[in-house]
PDB file of C-alpha atoms and ligand atoms in Angstrom:
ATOM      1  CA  UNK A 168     177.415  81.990 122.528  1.00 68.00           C
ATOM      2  CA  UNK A 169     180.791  83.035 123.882  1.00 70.00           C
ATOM      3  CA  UNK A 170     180.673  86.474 124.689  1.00 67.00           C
ATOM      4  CA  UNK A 171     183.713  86.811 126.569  1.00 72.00           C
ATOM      5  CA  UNK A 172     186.784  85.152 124.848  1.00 70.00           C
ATOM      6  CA  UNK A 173     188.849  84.507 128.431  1.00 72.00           C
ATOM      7  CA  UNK A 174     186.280  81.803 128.628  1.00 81.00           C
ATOM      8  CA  UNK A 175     187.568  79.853 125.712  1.00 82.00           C
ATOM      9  CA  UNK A 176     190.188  77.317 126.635  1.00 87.00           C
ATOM     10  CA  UNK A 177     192.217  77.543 123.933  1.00 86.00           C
ATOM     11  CA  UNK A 178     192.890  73.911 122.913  1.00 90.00           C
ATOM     12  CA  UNK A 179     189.118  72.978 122.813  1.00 91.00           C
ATOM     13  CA  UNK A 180     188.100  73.035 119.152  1.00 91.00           C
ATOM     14  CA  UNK A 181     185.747  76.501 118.649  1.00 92.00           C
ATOM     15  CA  UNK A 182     182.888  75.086 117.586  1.00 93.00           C
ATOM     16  CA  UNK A 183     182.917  72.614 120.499  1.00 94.00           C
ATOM     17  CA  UNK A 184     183.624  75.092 122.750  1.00 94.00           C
ATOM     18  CA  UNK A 185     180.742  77.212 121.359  1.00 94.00           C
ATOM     19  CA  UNK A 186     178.109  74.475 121.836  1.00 95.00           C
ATOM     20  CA  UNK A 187     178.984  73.744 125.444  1.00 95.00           C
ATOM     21  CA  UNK A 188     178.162  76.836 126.221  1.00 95.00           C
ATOM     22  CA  UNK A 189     175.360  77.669 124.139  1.00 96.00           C
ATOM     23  CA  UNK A 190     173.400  74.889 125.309  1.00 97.00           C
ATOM     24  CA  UNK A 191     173.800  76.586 129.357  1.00 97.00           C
ATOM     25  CA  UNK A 192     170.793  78.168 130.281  1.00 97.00           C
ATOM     26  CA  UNK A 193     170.582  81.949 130.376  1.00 96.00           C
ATOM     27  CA  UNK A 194     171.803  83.614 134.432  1.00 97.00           C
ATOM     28  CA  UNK A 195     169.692  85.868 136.263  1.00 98.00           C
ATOM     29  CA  UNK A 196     170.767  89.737 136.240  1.00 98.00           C
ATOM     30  CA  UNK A 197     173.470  89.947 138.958  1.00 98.00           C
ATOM     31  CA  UNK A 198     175.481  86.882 137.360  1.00 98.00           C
ATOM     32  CA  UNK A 199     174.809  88.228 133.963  1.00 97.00           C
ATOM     33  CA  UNK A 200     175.992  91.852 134.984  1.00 98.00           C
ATOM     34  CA  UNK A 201     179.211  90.149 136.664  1.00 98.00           C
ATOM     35  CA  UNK A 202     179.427  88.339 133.544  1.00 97.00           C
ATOM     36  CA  UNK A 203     179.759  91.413 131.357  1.00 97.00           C
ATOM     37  CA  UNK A 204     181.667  93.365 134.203  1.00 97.00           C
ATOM     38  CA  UNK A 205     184.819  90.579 134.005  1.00 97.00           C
ATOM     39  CA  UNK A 206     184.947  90.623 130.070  1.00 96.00           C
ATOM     40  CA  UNK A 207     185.145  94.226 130.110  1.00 96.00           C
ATOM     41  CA  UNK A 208     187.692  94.588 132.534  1.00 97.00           C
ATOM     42  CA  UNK A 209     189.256  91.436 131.989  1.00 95.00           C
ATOM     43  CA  UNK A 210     189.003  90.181 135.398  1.00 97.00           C
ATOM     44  CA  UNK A 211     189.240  86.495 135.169  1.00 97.00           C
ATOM     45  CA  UNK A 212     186.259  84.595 136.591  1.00 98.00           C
ATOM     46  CA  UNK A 213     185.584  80.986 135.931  1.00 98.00           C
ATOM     47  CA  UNK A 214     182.715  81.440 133.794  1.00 97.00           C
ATOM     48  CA  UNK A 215     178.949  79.701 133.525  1.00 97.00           C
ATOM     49  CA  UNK A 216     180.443  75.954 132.476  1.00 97.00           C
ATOM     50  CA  UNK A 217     182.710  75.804 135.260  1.00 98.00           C
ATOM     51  CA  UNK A 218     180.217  77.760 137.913  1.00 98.00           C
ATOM     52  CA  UNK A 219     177.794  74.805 137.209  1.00 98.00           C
ATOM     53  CA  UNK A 220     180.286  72.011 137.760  1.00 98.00           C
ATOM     54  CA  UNK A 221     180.965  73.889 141.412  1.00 98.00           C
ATOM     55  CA  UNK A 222     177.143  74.091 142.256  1.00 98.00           C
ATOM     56  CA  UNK A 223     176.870  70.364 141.343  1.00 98.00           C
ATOM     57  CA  UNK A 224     179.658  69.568 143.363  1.00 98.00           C
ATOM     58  CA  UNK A 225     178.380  71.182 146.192  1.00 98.00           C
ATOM     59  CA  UNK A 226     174.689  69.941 146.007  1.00 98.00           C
ATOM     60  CA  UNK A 227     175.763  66.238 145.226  1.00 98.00           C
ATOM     61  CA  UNK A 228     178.558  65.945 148.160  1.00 98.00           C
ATOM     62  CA  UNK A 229     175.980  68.344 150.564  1.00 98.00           C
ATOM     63  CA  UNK A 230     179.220  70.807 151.324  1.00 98.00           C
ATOM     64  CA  UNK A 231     178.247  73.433 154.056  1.00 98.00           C
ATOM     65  CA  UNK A 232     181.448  74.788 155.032  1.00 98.00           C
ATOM     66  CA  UNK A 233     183.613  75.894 151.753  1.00 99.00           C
ATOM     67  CA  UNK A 234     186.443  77.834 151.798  1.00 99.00           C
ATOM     68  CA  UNK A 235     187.422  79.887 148.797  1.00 99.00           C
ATOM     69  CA  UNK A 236     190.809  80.497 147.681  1.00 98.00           C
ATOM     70  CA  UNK A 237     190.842  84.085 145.187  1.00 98.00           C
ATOM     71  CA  UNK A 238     187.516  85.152 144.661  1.00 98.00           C
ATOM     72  CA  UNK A 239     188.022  88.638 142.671  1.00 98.00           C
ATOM     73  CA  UNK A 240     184.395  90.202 142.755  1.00 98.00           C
ATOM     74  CA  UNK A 241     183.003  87.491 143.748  1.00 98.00           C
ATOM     75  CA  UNK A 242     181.085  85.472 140.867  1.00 98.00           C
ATOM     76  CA  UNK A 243     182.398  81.807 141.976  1.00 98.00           C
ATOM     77  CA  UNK A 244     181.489  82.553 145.177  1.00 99.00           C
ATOM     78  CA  UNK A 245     177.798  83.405 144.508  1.00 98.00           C
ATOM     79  CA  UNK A 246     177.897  79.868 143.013  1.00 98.00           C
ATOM     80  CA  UNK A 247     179.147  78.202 145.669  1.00 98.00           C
ATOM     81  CA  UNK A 248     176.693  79.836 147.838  1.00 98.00           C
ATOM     82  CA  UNK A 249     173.824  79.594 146.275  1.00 98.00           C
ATOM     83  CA  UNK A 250     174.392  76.147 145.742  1.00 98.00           C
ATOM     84  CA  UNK A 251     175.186  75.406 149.963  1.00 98.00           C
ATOM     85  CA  UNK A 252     171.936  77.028 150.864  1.00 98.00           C
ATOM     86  CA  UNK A 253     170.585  79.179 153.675  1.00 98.00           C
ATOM     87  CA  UNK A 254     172.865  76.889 156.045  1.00 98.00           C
ATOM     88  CA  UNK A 255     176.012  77.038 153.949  1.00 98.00           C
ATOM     89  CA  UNK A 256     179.095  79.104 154.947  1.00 98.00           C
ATOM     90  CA  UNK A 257     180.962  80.587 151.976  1.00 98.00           C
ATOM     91  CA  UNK A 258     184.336  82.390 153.208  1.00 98.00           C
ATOM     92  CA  UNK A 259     185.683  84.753 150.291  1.00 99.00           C
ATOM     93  CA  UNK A 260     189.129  85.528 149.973  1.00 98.00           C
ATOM     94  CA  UNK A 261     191.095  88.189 148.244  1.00 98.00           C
ATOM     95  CA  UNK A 262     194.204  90.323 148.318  1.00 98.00           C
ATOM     96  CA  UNK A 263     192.447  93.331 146.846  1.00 98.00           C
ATOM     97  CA  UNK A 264     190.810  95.137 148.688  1.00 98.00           C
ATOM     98  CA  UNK A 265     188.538  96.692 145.591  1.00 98.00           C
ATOM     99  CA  UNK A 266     187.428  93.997 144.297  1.00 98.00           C
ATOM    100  CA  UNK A 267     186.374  92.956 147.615  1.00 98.00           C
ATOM    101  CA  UNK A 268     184.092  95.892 148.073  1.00 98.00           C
ATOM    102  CA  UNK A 269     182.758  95.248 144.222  1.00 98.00           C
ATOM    103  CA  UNK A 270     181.950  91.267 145.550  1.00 98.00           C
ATOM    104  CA  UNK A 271     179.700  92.629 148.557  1.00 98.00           C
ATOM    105  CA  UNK A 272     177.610  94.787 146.734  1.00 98.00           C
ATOM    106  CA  UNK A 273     177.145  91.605 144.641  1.00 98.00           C
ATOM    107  CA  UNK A 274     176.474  88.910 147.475  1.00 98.00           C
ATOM    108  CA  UNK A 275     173.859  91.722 148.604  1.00 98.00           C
ATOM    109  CA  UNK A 276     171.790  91.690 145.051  1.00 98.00           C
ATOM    110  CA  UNK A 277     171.955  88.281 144.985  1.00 98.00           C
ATOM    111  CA  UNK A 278     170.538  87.561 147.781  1.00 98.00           C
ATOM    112  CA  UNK A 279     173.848  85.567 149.481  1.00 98.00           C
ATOM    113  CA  UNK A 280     175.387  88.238 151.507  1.00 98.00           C
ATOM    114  CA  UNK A 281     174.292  86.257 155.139  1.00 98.00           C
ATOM    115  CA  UNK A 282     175.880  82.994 153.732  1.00 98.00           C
ATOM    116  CA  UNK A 283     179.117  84.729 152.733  1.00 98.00           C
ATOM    117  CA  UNK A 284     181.820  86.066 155.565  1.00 98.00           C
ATOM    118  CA  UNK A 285     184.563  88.451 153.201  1.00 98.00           C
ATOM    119  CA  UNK A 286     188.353  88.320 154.132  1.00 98.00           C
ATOM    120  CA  UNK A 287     191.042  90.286 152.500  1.00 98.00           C
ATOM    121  CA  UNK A 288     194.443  89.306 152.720  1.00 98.00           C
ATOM    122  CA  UNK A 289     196.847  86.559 151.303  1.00 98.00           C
ATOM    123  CA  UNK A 290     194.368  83.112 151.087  1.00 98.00           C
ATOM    124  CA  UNK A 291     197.231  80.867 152.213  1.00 98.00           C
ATOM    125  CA  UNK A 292     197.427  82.684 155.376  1.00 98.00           C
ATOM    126  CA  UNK A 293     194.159  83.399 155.738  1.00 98.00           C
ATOM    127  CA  UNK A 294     193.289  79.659 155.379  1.00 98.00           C
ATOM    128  CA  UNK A 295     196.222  78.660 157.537  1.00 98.00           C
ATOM    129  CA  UNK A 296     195.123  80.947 160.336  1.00 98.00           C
ATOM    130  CA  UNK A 297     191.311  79.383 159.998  1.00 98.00           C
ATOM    131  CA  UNK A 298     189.976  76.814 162.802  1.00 96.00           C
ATOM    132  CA  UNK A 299     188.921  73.594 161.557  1.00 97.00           C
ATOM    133  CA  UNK A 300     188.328  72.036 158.432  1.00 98.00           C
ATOM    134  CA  UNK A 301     186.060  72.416 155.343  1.00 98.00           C
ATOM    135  CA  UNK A 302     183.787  70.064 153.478  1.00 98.00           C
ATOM    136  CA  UNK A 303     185.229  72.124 150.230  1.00 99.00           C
ATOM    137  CA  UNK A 304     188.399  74.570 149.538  1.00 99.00           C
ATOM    138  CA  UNK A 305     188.030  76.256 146.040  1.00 99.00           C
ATOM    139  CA  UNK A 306     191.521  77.060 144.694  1.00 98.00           C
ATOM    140  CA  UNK A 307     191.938  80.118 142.196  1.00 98.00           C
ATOM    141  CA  UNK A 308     194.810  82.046 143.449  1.00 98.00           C
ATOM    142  CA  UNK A 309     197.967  83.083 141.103  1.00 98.00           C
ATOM    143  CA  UNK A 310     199.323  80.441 139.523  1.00 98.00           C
ATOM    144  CA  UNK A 311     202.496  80.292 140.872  1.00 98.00           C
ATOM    145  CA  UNK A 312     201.261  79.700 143.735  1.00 98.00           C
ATOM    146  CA  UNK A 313     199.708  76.203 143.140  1.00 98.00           C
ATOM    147  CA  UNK A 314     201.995  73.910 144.702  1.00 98.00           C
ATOM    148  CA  UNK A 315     202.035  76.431 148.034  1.00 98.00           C
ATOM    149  CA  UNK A 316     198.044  76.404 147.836  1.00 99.00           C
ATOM    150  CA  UNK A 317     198.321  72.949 148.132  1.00 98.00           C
ATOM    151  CA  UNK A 318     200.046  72.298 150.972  1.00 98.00           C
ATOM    152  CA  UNK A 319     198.416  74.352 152.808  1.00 98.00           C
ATOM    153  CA  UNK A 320     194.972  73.265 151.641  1.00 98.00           C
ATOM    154  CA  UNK A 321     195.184  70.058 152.368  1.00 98.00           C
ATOM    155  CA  UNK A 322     195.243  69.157 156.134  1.00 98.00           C
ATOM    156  CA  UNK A 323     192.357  72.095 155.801  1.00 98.00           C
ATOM    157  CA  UNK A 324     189.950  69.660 153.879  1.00 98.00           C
ATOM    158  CA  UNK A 325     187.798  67.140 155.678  1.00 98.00           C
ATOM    159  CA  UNK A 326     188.541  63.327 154.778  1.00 98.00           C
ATOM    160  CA  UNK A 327     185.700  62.558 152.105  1.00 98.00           C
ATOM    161  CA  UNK A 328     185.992  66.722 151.192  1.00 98.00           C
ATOM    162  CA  UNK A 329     186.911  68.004 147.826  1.00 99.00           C
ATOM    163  CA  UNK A 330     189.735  70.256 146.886  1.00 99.00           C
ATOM    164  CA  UNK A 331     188.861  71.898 143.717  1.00 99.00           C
ATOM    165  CA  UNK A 332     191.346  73.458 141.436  1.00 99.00           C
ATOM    166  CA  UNK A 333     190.732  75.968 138.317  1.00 98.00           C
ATOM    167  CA  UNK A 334     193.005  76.410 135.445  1.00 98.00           C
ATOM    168  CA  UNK A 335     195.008  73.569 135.533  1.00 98.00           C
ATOM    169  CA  UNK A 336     195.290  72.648 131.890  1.00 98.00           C
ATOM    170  CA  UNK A 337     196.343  76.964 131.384  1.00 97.00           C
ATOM    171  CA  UNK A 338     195.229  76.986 127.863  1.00 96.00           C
ATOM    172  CA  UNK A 339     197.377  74.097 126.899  1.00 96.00           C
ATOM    173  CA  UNK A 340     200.354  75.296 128.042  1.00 97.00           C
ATOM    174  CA  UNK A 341     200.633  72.739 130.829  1.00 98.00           C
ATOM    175  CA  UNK A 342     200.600  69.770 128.379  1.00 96.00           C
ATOM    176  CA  UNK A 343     204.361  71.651 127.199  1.00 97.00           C
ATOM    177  CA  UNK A 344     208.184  72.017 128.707  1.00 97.00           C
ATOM    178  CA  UNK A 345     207.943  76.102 129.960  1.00 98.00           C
ATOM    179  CA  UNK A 346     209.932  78.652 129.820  1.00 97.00           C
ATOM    180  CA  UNK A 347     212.381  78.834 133.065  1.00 98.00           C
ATOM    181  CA  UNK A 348     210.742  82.361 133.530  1.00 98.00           C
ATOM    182  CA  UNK A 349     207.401  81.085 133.532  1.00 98.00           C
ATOM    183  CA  UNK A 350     206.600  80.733 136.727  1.00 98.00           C
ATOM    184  CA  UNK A 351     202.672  80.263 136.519  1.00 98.00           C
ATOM    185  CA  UNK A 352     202.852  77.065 133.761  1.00 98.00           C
ATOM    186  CA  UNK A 353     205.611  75.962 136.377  1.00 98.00           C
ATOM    187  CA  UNK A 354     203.582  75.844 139.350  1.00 98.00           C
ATOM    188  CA  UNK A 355     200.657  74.312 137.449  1.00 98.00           C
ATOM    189  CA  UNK A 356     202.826  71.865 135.998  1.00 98.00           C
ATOM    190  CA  UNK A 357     204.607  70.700 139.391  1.00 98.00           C
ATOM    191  CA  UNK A 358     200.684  70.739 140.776  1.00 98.00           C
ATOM    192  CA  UNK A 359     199.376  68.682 138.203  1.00 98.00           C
ATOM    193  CA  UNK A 360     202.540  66.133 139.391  1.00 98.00           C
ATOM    194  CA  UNK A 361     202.243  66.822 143.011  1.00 98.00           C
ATOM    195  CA  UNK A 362     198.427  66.341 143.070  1.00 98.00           C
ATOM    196  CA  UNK A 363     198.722  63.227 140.764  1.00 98.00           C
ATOM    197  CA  UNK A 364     201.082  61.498 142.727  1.00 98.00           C
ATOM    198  CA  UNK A 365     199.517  62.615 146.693  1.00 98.00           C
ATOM    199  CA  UNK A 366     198.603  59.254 148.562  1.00 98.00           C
ATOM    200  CA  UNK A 367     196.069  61.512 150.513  1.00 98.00           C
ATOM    201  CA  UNK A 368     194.234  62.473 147.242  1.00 98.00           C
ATOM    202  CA  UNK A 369     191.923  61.226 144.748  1.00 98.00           C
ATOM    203  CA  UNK A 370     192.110  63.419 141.858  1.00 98.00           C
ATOM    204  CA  UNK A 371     190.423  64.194 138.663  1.00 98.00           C
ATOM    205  CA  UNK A 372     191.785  66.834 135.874  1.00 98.00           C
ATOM    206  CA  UNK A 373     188.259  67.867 133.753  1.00 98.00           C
ATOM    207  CA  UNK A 374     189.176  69.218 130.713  1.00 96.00           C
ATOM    208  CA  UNK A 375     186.244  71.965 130.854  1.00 96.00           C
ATOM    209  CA  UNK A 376     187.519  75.103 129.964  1.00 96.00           C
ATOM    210  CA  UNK A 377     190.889  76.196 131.079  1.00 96.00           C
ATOM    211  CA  UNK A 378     190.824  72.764 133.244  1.00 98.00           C
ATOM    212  CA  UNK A 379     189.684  72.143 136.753  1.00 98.00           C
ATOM    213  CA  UNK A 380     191.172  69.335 139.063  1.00 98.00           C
ATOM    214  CA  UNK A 381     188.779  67.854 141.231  1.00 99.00           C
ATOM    215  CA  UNK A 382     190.199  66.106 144.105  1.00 98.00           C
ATOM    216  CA  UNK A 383     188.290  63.903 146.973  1.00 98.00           C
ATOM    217  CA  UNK A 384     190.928  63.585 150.110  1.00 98.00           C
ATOM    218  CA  UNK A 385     190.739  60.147 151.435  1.00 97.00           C
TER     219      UNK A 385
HETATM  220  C1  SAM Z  72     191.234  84.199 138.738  1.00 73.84           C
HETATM  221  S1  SAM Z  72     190.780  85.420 139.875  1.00 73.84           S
HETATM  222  C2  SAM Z  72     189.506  84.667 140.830  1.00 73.84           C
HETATM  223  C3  SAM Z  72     188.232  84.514 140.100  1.00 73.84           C
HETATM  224  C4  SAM Z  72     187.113  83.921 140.916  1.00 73.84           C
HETATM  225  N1  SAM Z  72     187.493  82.663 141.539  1.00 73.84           N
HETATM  226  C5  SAM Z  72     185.904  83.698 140.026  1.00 73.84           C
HETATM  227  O1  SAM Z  72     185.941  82.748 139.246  1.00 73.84           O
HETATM  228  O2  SAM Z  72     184.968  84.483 140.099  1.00 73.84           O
HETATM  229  C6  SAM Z  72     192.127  85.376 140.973  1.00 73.84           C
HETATM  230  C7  SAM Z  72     192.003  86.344 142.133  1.00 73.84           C
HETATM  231  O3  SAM Z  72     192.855  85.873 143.148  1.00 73.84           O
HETATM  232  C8  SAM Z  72     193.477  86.960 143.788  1.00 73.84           C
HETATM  233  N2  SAM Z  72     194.706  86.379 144.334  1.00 73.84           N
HETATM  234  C9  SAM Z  72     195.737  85.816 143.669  1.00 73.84           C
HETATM  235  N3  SAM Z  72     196.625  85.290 144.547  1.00 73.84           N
HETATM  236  C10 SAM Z  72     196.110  85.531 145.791  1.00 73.84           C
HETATM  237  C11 SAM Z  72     196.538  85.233 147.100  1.00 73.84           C
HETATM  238  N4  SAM Z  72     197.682  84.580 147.341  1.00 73.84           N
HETATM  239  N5  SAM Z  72     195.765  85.628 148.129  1.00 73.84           N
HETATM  240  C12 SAM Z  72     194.603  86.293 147.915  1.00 73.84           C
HETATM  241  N6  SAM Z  72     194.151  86.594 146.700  1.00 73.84           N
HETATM  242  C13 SAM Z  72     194.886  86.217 145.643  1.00 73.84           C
HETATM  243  C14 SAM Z  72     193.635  88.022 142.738  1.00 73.84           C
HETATM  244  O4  SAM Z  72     193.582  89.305 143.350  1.00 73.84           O
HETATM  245  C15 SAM Z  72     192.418  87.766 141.846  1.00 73.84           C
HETATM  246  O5  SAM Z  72     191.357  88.629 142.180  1.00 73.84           O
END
């Protein structure tokens, strides 16, 4: 069942959208509890359908070194940590400060906290500022902020890694002209185009959810 309605995509058909996610097994407590805490204070986390594309990602292409761009308390990062292993190296990212302190309690109950290394601040810089690259970068900041994320994401991602993208379809509203003043369906938009049209990138928009763009860099 949907029990948080920021999880529905808004151009998915309800009763489609209801299946997919009744047929996703049930999370343990701390994901569960995270679960609840983001619908009630409508923090916007990527949900259980989209946490399970992540952790297949990372199992299937072995990712140790991911790089996470907006993490908010923390849920997609438990995912992408529990799915690297005890060797995998999560780095969380986040311009508020709050939320950050919320995601460690978190990555302690679940068991993760070791994999995880917490960094508050603006992800572009933080990313820019990081040595090396990463077998996976995880992209979830503000919208607007898209085609920016992108360019700095991408000499950051190992040839053969993924750069993975949430909310690129924006509940339909991607698919239509914009407002002028709309900055966020703007910079998914030009994304969408940028991304599409990179020689460097292999992508793939999945239209689970709100949308995620999976890209391989060649
Ligand atoms: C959609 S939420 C992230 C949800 C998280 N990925 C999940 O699914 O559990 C976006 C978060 O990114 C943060 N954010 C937005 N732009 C940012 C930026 N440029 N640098 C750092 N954090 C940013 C916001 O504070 C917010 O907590």
């Amino acid at each position: 069942m949907i029990r948080s309605e920021n999880l529905r995509s808004g151009y998915i058909q309800d009763d489609v959208e209801e299946y997919l996610y009744q047929l996703l097994p049930e999370r343990d407590d701390v994901i569960r509890e995270m679960e609840e805490y983001a619908q009630q204070n409508r923090i916007p986390i990527i949900g259980p359908a989209v946490a399970r594309l992540l952790s297949l990602l990372v199992k299937v292409s072995g990712a140790k070194r991911i790089f996470e761009m907006g993490s908010a308390i923390g849920y997609s990062t438990i995912w992408l940590a529990r799915a690297a292993g005890p060797k995998g190296k999560v780095i969380y990212t986040d311009g508020d400060p709050e939320k950050a302190s919320r995601a460690k309690e978190y990555f302690r109950r679940a068991g993760v906290a070791k994999r995880i290394e917490v960094r508050i601040g603006d992800a572009l810089e933080l990313l820019k500022k990081s040595s090396g690259t990463f077998d996976i970068i995880f992209n979830d900041v503000a919208k607007s902020q898209y085609p920016a994320a992108l360019r700095v994401a991408l000499p950051k991602v190992k040839r053969g890694g993924l750069f993975i993208t949430d909310n690129t379809l924006w509940s339909g509203k991607a698919v239509r002209p914009a407002a002028p003043d709309d900055a966020d369906t703007l910079g998914i938009q030009e994304f969408n185009r940028l991304v599409y049209e990179s020689k460097q990138l292999y992508p793939v928009l999945i239209p689970l959810r709100d949308g995620v763009t999976v890209c391989r860099k060649n």
